[in-house]
Coordinates of C-alpha atoms and ligand atoms in Angstrom, one line a residue:
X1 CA 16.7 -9.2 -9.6
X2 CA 13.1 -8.1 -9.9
X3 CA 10.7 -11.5 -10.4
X4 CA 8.1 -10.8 -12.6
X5 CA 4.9 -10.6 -10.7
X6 CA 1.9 -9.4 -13.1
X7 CA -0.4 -6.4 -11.4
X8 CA -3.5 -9.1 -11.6
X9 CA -1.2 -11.3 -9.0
X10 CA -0.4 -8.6 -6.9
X11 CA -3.8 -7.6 -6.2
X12 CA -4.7 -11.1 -5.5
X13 CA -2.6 -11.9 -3.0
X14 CA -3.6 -8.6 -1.3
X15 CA -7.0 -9.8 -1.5
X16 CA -6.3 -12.9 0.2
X17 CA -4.4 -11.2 2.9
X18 CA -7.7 -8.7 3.2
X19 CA -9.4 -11.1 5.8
X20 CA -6.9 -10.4 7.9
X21 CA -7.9 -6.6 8.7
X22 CA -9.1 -5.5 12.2
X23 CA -11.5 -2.8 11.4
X24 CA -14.4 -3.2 13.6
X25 CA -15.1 0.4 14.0
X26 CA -15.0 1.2 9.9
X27 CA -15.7 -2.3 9.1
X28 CA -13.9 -1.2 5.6
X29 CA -11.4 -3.9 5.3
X30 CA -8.6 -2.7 3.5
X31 CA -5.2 -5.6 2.1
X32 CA -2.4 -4.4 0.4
X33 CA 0.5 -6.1 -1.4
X34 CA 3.9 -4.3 -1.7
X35 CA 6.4 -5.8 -4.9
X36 CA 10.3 -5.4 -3.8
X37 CA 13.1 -5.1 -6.2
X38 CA 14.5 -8.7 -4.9
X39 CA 10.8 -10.5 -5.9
X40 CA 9.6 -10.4 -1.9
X41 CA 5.9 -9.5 -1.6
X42 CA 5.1 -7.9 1.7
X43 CA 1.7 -7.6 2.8
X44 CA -0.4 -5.3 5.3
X45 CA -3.8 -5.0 6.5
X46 CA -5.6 -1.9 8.4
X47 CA -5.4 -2.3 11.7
X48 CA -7.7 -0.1 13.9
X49 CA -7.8 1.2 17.2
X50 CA -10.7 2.2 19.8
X51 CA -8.3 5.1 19.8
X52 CA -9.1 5.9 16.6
X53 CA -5.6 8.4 15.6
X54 CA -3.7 4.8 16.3
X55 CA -5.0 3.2 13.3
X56 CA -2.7 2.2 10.4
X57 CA -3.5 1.8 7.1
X58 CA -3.0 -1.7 5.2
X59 CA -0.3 0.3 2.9
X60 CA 1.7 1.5 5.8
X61 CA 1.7 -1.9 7.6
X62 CA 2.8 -3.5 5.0
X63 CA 6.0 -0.5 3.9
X64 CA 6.8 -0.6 7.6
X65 CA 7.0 -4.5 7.5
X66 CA 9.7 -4.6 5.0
X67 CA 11.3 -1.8 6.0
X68 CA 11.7 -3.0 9.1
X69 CA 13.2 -6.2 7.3
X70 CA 15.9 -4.4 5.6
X71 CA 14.1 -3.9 2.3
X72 CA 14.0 -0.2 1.1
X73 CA 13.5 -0.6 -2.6
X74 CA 10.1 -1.2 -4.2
X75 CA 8.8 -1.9 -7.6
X76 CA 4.9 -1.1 -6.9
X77 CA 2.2 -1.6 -4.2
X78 CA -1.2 -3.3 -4.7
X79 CA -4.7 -1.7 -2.5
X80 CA -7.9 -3.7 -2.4
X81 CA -10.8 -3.3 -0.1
X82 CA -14.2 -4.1 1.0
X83 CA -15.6 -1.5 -1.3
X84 CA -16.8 -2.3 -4.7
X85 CA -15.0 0.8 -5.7
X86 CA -11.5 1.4 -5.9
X87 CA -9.7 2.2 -3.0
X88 CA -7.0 5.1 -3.0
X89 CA -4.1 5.9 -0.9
X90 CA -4.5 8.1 2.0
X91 CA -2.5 11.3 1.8
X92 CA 0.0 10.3 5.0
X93 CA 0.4 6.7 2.8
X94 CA 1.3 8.6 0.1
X95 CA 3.7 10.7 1.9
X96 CA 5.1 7.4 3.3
X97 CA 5.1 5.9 -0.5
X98 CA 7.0 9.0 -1.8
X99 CA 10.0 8.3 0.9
X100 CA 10.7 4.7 -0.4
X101 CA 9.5 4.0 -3.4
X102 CA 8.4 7.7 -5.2
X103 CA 9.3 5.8 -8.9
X104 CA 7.2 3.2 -8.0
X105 CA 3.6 2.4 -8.7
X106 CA 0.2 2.3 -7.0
X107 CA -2.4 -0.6 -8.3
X108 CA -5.8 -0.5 -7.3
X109 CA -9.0 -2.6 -8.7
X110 CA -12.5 -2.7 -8.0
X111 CA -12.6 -6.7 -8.4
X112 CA -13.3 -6.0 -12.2
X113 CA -10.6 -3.3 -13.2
X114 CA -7.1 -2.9 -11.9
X115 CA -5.8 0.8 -12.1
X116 CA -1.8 1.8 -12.4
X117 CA -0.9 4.7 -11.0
X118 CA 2.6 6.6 -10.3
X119 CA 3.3 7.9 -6.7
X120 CA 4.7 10.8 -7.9
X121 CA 1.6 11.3 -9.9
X122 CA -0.7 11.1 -6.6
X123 CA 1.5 13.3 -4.4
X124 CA 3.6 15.7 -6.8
X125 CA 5.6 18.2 -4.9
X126 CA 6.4 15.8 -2.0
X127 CA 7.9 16.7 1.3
X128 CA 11.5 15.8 1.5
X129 CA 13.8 16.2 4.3
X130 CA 16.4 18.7 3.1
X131 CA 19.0 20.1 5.5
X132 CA 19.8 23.9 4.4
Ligands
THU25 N1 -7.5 2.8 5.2 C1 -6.5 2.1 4.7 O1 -6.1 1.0 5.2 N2 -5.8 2.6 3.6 C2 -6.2 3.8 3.0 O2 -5.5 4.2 2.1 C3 -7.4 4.4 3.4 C4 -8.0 4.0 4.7 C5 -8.2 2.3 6.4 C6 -8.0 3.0 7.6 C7 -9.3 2.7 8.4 O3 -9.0 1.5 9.1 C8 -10.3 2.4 7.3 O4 -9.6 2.2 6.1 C9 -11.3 3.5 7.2 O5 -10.7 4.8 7.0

């Protein structure tokens, strides 16, 4: 059963879980918020690394995290930042996006606006794994 959580609420609570981000190299604190079909929110923050190829992005974290908790189906997934602006998905979240959740959508706001977006809009012609 998919609870209805507005795209407004979404981005707040990824707001709220923003000040959570380790990023003292970028200092561009990213919080994201990821809707599942059963009405679980999952969230994620960047998390950087002096090594700086070890970093994860707030979207990822937060896929991985329910993933990793059995949940593989995903209604949409909510990106704030630091930045006035609004923050898009990397192209390796997108790829990750278009694995579990390629009908779902991607919200992003500048603190004003909030942005809808489909994942198969922001990566058509995704890689899949085909065999043969
Ligand atoms: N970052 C994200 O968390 N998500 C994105 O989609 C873009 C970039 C993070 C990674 C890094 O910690 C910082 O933003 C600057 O690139």
């Amino acid at each position: 059963m998919e609870k209805m959580i507005s795209d407004k609420e979404l981005c707040e609570i990824a707001v709220n879980i923003q000040k959570n981000a380790y990023a003292p190299y970028s200092e561009f604190r990213v919080g994201a918020a990821l809707l599942c079909k059963d009405g679980s929110v999952y969230t994620g923050v960047n998390i950087e690394n002096a090594s700086f190829g070890a970093t994860i992005c707030a979207e990822r974290c937060a896929i991985f995290k329910a993933v990793s908790d059995g949940k593989k189906d995903f209604v949409k997934i909510a990106i704030t930042s630091s930045s006035n602006d609004f923050t898009m998905p990397c192209g390796m979240c997108r790829q990750v996006m278009s694995e579990f959740m390629e009908d779902g959508a991607v919200i992003v706001t500048n603190g004003k606006e909030i942005k809808s977006f489909k994942v198969s809009e922001l990566l058509p012609g995704s890689f899949s794994f085909k065999k043969e």
